[in-house]
XYZ file of C-alpha atoms in Angstrom:
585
model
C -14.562 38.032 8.129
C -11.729 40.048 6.696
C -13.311 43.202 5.224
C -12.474 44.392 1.766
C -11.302 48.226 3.118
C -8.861 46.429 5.626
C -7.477 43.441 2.549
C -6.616 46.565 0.277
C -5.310 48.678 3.409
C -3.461 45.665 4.161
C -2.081 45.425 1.028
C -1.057 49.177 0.876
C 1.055 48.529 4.283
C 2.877 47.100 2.377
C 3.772 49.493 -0.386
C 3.679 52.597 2.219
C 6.398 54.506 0.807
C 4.714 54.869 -2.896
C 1.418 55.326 -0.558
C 2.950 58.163 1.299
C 4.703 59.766 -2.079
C 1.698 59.509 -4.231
C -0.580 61.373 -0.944
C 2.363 63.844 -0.512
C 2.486 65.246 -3.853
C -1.468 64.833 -4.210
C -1.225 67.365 -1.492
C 1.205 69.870 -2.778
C -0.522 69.610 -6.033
C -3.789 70.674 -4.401
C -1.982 73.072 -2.569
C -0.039 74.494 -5.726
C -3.207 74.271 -7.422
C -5.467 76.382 -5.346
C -3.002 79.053 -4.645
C -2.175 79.563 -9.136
C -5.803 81.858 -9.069
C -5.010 83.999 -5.833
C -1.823 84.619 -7.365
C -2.472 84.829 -10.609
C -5.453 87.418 -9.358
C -2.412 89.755 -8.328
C -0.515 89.765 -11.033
C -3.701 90.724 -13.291
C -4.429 93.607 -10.412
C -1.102 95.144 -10.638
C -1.056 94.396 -14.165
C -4.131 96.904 -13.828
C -3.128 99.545 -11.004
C 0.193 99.711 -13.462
C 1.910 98.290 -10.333
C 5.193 96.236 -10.542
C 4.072 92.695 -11.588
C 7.431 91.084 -11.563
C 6.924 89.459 -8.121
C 3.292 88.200 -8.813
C 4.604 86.437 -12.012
C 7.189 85.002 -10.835
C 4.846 83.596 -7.916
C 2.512 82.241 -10.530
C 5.720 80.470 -12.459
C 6.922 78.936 -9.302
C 3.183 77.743 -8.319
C 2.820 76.139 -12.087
C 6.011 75.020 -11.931
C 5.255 73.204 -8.445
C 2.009 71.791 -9.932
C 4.186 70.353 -12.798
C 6.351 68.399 -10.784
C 3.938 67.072 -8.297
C 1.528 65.980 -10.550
C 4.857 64.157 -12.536
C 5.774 62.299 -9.283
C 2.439 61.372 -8.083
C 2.139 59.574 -12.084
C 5.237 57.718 -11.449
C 4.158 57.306 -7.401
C 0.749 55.924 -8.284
C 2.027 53.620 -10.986
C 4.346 52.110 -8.072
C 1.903 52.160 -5.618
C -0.617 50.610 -7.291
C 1.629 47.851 -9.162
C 2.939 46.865 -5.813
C -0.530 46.458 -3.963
C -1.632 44.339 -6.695
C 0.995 41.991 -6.408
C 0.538 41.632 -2.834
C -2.933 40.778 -2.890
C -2.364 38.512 -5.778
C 0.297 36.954 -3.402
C -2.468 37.036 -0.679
C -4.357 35.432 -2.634
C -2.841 32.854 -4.181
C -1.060 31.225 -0.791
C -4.288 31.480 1.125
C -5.993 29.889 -2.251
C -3.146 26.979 -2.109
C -2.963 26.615 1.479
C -6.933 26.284 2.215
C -6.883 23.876 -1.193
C -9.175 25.578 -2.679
C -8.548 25.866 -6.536
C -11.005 23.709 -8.470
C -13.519 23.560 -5.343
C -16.854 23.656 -6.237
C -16.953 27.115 -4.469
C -13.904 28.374 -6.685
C -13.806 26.944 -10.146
C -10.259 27.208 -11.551
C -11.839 29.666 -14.434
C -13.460 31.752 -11.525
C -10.401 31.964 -9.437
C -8.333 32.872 -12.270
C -10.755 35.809 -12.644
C -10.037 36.692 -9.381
C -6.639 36.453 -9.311
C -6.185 38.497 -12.012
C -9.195 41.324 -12.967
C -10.491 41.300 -9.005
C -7.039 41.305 -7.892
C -6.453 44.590 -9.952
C -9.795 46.087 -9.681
C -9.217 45.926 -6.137
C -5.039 47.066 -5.780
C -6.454 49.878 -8.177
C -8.690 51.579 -5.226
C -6.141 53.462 -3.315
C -4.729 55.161 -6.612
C -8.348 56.386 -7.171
C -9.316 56.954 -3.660
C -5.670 59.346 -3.803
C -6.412 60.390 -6.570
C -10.180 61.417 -6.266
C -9.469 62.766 -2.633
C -6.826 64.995 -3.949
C -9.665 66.514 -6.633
C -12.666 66.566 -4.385
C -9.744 68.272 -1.475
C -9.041 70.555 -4.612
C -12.989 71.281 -4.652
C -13.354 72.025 -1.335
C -10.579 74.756 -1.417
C -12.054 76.176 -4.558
C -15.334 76.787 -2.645
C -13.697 78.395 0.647
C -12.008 80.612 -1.567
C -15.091 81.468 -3.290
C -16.545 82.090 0.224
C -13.398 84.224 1.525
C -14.033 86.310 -1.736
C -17.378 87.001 -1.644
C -20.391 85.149 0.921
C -22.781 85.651 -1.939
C -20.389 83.735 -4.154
C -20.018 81.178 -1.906
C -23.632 80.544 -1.440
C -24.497 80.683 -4.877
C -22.105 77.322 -5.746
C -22.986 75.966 -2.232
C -26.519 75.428 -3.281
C -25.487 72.288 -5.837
C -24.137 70.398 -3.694
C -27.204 68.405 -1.885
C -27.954 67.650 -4.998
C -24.398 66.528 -6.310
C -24.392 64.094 -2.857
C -28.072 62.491 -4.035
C -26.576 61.650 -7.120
C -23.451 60.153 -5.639
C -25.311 58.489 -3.228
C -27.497 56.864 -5.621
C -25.035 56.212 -7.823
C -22.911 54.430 -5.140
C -25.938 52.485 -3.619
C -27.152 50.905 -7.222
C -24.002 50.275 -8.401
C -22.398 48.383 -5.963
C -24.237 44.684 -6.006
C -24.764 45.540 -9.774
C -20.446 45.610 -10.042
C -20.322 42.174 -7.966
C -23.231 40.506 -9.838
C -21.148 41.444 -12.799
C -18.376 40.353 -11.975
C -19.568 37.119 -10.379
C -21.256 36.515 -13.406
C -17.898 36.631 -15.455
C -16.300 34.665 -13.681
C -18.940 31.779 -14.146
C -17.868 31.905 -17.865
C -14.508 31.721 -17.336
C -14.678 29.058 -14.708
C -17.002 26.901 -17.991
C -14.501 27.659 -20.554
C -11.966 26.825 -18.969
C -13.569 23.475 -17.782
C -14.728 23.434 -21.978
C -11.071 23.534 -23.154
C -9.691 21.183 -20.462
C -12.204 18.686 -22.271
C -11.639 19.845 -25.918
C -10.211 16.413 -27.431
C -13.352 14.832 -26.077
C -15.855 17.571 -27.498
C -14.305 17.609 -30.907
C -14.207 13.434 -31.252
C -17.841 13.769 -29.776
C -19.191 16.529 -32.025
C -20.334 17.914 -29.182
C -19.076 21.655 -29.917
C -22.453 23.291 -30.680
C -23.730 22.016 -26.811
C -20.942 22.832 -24.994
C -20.768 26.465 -26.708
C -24.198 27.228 -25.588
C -23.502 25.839 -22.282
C -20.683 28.105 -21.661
C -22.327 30.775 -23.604
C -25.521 30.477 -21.078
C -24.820 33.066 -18.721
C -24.302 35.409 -21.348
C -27.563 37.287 -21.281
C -27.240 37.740 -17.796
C -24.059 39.606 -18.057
C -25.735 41.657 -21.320
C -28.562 42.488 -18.795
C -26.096 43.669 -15.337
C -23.785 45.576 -18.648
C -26.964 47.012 -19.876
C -28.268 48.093 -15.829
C -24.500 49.257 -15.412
C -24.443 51.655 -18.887
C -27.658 52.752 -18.219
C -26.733 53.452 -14.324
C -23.915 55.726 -15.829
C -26.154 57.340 -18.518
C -28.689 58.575 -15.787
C -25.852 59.843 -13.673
C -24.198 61.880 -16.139
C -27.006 63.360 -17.252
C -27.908 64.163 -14.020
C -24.766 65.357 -13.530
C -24.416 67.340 -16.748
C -28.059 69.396 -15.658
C -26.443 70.324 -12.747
C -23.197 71.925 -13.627
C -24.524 74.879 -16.086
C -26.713 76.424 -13.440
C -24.294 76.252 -10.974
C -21.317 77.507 -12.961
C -24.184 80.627 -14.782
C -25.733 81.174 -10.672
C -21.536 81.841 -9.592
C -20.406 84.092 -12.654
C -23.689 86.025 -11.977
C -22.537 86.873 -8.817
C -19.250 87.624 -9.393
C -20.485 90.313 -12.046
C -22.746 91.706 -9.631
C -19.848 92.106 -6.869
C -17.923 92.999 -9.630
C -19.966 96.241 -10.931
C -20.542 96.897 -7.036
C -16.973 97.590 -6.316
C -17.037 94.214 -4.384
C -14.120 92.828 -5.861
C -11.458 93.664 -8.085
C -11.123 92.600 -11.624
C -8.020 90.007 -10.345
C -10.553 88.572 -7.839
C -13.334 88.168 -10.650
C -10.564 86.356 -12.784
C -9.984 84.592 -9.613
C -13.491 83.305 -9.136
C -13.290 81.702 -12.685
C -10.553 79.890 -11.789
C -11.854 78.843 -8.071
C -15.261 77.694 -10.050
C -13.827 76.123 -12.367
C -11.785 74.033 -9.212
C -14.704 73.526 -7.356
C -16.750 72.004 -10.346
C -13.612 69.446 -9.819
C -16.073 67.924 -7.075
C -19.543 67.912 -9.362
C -17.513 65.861 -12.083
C -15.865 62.861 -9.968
C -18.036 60.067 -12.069
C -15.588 57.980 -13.334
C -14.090 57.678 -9.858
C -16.989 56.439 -8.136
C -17.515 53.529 -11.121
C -13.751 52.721 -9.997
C -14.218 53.095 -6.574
C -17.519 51.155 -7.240
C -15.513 48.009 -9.623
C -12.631 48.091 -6.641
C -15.407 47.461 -4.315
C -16.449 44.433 -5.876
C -12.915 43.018 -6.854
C -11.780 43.323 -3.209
C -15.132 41.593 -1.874
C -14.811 39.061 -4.520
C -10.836 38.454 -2.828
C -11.580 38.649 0.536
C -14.021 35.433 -0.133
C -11.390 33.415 -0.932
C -8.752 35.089 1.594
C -11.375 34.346 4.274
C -11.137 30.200 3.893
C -9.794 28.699 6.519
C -6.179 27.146 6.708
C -5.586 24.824 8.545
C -2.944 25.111 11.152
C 0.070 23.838 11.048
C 1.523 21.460 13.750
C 5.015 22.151 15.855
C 5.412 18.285 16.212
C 8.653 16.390 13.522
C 7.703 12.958 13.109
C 10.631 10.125 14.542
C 13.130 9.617 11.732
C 12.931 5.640 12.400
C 9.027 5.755 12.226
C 7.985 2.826 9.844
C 4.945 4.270 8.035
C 2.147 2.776 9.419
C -1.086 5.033 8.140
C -4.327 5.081 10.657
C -7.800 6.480 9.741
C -10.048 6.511 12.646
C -13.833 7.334 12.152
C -13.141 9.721 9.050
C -16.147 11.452 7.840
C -16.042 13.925 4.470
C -18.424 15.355 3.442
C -19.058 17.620 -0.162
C -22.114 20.042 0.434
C -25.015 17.764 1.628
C -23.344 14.302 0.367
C -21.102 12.287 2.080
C -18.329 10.996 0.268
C -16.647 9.236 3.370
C -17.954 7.468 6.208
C -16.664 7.352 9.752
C -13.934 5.114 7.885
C -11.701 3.127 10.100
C -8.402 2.121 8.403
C -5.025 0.798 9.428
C -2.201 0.451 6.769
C 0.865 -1.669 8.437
C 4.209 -0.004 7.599
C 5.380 -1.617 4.249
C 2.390 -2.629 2.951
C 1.266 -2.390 -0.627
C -2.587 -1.066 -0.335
C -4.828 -1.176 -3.576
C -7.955 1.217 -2.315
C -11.152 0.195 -5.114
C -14.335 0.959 -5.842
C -16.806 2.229 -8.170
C -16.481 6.349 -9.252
C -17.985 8.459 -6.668
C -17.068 5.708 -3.694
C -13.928 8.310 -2.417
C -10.975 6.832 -3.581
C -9.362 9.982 -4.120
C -10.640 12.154 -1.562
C -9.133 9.271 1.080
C -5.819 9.412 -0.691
C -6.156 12.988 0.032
C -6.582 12.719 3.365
C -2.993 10.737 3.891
C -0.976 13.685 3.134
C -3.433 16.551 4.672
C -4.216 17.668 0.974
C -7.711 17.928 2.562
C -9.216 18.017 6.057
C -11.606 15.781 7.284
C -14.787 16.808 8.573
C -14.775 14.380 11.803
C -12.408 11.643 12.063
C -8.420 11.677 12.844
C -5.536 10.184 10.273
C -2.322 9.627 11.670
C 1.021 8.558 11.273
C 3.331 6.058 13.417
C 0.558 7.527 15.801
C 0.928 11.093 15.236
C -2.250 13.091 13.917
C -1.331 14.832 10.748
C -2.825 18.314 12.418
C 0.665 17.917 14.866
C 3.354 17.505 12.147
C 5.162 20.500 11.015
C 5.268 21.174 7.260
C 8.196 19.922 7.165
C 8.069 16.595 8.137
C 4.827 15.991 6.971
C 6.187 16.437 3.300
C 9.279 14.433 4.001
C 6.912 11.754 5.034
C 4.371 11.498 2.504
C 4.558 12.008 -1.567
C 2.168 11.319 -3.970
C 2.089 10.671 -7.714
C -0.553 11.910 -9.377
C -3.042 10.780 -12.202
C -2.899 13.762 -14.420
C 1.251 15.230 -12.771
C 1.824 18.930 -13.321
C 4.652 19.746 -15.037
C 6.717 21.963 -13.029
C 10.633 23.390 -13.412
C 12.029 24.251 -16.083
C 13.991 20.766 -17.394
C 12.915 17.430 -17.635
C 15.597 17.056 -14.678
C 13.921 19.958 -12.902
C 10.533 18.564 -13.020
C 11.761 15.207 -11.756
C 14.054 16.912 -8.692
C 11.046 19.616 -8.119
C 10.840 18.357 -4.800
C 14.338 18.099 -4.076
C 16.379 20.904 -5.657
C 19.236 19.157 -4.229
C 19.009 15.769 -5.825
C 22.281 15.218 -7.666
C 21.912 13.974 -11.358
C 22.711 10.530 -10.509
C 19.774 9.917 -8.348
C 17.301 11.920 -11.131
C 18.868 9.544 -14.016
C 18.123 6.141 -11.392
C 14.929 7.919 -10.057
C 13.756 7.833 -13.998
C 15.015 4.914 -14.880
C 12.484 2.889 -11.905
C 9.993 4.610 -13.365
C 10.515 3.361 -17.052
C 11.541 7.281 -18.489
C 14.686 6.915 -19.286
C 13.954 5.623 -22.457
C 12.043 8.480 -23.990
C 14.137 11.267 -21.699
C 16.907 9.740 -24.243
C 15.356 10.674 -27.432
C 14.709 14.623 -26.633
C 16.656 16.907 -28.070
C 19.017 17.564 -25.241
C 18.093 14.564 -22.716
C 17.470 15.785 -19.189
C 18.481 19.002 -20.360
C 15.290 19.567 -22.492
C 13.180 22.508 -21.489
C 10.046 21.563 -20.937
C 8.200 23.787 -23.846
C 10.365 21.495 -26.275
C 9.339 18.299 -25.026
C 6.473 16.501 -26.669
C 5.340 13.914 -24.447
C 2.414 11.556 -23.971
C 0.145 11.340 -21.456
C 1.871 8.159 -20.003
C 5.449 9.842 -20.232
C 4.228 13.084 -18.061
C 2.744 9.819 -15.773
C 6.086 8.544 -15.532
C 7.667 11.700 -14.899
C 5.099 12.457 -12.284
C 6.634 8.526 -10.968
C 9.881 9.608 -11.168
C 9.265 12.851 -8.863
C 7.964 10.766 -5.888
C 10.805 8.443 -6.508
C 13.578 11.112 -5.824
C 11.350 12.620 -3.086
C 11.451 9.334 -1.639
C 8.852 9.798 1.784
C 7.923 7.053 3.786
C 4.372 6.580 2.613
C 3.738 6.963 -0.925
C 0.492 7.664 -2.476
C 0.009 6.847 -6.401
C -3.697 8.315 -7.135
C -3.936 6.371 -10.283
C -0.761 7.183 -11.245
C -0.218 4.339 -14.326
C -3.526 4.768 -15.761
C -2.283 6.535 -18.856
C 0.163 3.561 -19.467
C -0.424 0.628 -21.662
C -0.822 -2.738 -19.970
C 2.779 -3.940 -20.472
C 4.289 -0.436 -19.546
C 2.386 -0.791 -16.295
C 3.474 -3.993 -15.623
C 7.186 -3.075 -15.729
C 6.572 0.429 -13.850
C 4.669 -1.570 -11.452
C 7.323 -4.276 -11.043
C 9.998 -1.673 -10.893
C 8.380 0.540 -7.795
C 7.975 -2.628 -5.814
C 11.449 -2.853 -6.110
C 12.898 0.848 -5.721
C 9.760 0.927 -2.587
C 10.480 -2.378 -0.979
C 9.474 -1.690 2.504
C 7.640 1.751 1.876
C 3.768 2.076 2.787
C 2.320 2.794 -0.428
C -1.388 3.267 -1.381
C -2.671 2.689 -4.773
C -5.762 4.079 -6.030
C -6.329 1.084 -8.497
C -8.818 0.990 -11.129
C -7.068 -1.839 -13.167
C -7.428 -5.672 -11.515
C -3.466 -5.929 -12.564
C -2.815 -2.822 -10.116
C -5.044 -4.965 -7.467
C -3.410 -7.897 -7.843
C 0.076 -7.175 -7.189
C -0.920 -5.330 -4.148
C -0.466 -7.118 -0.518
C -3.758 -5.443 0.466
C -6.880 -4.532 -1.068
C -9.622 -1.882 0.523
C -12.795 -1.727 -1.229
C -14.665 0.940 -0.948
C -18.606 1.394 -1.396
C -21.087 4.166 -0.307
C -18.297 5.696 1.319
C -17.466 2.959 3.681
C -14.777 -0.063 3.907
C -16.748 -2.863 2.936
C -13.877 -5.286 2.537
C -10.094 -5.526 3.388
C -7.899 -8.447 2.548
C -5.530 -10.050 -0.564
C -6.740 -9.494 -3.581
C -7.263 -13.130 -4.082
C -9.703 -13.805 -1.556
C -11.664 -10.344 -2.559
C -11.894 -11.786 -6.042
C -14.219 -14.551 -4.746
C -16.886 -11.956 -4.594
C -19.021 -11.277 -7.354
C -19.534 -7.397 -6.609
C -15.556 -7.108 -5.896
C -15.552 -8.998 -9.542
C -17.754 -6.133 -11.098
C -15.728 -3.531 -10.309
C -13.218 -4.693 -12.896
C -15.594 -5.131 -16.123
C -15.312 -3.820 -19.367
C -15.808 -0.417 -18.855
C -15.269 0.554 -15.511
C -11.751 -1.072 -14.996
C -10.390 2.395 -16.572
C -12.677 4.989 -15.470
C -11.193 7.543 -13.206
C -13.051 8.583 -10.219
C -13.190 12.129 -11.373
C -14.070 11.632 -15.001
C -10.581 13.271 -16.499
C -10.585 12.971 -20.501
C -8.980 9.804 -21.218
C -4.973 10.451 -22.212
C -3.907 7.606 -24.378
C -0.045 6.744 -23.643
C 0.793 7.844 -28.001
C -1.477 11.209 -27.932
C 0.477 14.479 -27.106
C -0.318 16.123 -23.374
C -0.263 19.335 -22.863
C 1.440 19.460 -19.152
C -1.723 18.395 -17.468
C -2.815 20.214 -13.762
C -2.828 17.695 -10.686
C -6.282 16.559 -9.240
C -6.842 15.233 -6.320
């Protein structure tokens, strides 16, 4: 398990030169810092003796003057160190998020992992400017209270004597307020990940009248963060009081001894100044609060990454599949399971190369979790799929993509054009091939009514929830793999519309493998194959006709459940605006 000190040290490998700047000039600082006193403890001596002072002065100048610039490069060092750690773990992140397929898990809401992704991500990138920045005060400290020493033992003992209790108080600080920093920011997260699942379902709340019951649901772990804020404040409150009690004595104890030397011929009247100024540095280490609640936040944001930079990835294979492979699709004894159900099982599936497969069944029977499989969007738990022959584990990235593309139920948006979004997968794809890749799909017709046709941005394009369908169509067309997976890719469209999409992707696919997660008997029908699935298993394969001679195959297509989608999306009706949906899967 990757620890959270080695994801943030990894990260700072990576931004070494800011890391190196921002600790050199800590450094100097602390070293320009502790030597203004001594020297400003000459000057006031032969300020006193009626000594030349010229030299001490121009010492002290040169010291402040050091301290000046140091501290104005380690601002713009930390600033750049920082900045660039964050981004890398929010790189970090996000591959290892979209490469282990996480987002949306039941482990890692989409709310949740945003939270991550953004406050942990910080939080956590934020530690090594505080860790810099504290060990440059507390190194500050320390050479306040060996010059106290040097000065006088007596002085040095005096100020000694708080610290035990100043490492009590950071101890307990440190050892409260770390799981009370995770549980808080755990607990966040579950409110973002429910309002963000809240306004994905908004249309359907507010034609439900369900607003009231959905507030309080996302509202319910409220008190619990008011409680861990409350803990938190309070945790603070004790601490600087604590804090606050110790720092008077300490500071009175020290300036009592330094009169005392003082009238005893102990030290000079520079060296007494000079003991001010050391206190007042080594007090540096009594007052370091607000950078153990960083160092204490950082500590939760970087365990709260390291979760999701700890799922597995699968590996990927060395192995390009033949160019002149057909597309036959195997499943042999695939199990998936979710938690303690199992959503597929020990399936055994052949598609033949070419073949039109409608895969049915009622919601919760794994429809989409088997088309899935077919392109390695997930893993399954026991089992093998396999193209022309050749486990999916083997295939490079590469070839795997060139070999399957899918078309989702609910496409994201993504490019900048209507042309971009449809050649997303193939930058290359000349203009030609977008405008005949569109025109299979049946979006040609409303492309031609934006503002600037396939020019139109994206942010000024209005479409329907059966256009961004069609544009989703369109993608796989110019993508064109050899197995093609349409996870209920028409169901925004009216019945006619899907008809003529349907009729127009036999065509442009004529000899592709394609599998159709159907939920309409029309998409059924004009398949060559249909695989009905119940309980997780294959309980029937064969034409659509002969399937409809069954009464339970029959069911599946009654009012009511002939549209439902497996994972309970809001309904998108083909007129009503969409708001460039996310993919599921």
């Amino acid at each position: 398990m990757t620890s959270p000190r080695r994801l943030v040290w990894d990260a700072t490998a990576r931004t070494r030169g800011w890391f190196v700047l921002a600790s050199a000039t800590a450094v100097l600082g602390a070293a320009g810092t502790l030597a203004f006193p001594w020297a400003m403890a000459r000057a006031l001596d032969a300020v006193v003796a009626r000594r030349p002072a010229t030299g001490p002065v121009l010492v002290c100048a040169a010291l402040l003057a050091l301290v000046v610039t140091t501290g104005a490069l380690q601002t713009l060092a930390n600033g750049g160190y920082g900045s660039g750690t964050v981004a890398a773990l929010r790189r970090s992140l996000s591959r290892r998020a979209l490469d282990a397929g996480v987002p949306g898990t039941a482990d890692f809401p989409a709310g949740d992992l945003a939270g991550r992704l953004s406050a942990g991500c910080a939080q956590a990138g934020s530690a090594g400017v505080t860790l810099v920045t504290a060990s440059a005060a507390v190194l500050t400290s320390l050479g306040g209270v060996v010059a106290l020493w040097l000065l006088d033992w007596r002085i040095g003992l005096c100020f000694s004597l708080g610290v035990p209790p100043l490492v009590l108080i950071a101890r307990g600080f440190m050892n409260r307020g770390s799981g009370l920093f995770l549980q808080y920011q755990e607990t966040q997260g579950r409110i973002s990940a429910l309002l963000l699942e809240a306004l994905g379902g908004a249309r359907t709340i507010g034609a439900s009248g369900t607003a009231a019951v959905e507030t309080r649901r996302v509202l319910e772990p409220l008190p619990e963060l008011s409680r861990t804020g409350h803990r938190v404040w309070a945790l603070q409150r004790d601490t600087e009081w604590q804090v606050g009690l110790l720092i008077p004595p300490v500071e009175v104890l020290v300036l009592c001894a330094g009169g005392l030397a003082l009238l005893h011929g102990d030290i000079s009247a520079g060296e007494l100044a000079a003991v001010v100024g050391y206190t007042a540095l080594a007090m540096a280490a009594l007052d370091q609060l607000d950078a153990l609640f960083a160092l204490g936040m950082s500590a939760a944001g970087a365990r709260r990454v390291a979760e999701v930079v700890d799922q597995p990835v699968p590996a990927p294979g060395t192995r390009a599949r033949p160019a002149s492979g057909p597309g036959t699709v195997t499943l042999s004894g695939v199990t998936v399971r979710s938690g303690t159900r199992l959503v597929l099982d020990s399936v055994d599936l052949v598609v033949p190369a070419g073949t039109a497969l409608a895969v049915v069944g009622r919601s919760g029977a794994g429809k989409s979790t088997l088309a899935a499989l077919i392109g390695r969007l997930r893993e399954p738990d026991a089992g093998l799929v396999a193209i022309d022959g050749v486990p999916l584990p083997e295939l490079t990235p590469g070839a795997l993509r060139a070999a399957v593309g899918y078309a989702f139920e609910r496409p994201a948006l993504l490019g900048k054009t209507v042309a971009g979004t449809i050649a997303f997968a193939r930058p290359d794809a000349s203009r030609e091939e977008v405008a005949a890749a569109a025109g299979a799909a049946r979006a040609d017709d409303f492309i031609a009514r934006l503002p600037h046709g396939y020019d139109t941005p994206l942010k000024d394009a209005p479409l329907s929830g059966g256009e961004v369908q069609r544009l989703g169509i369109a993608r796989a067309l110019v993508h064109d793999p050899t197995v093609v997976v349409l996870d209920d890719a028409l169901s925004s469209l009216d019945t006619a519309t899907e008809a003529r999409v349907g009729s127009a992707l036999a065509s442009a696919w004529s000899g592709r493998t394609r599998v159709l997660i159907a939920h309409r008997v029309s998409t059924a029908a004009r398949a060559d194959l249909v695989a009905w699935l119940e309980n997780g298993r294959v309980r029937a394969l064969g034409p659509h006709q002969e399937l409809w001679q069954l009464d339970g195959y029959r069911a599946l297509f009654a009012a009511g459940t002939a549209t439902a989608s497996e994972s309970a999306p809001e309904a998108v009706p083909e007129h009503a605006p969409h708001p460039h949906p996310q993919e599921s899967v």
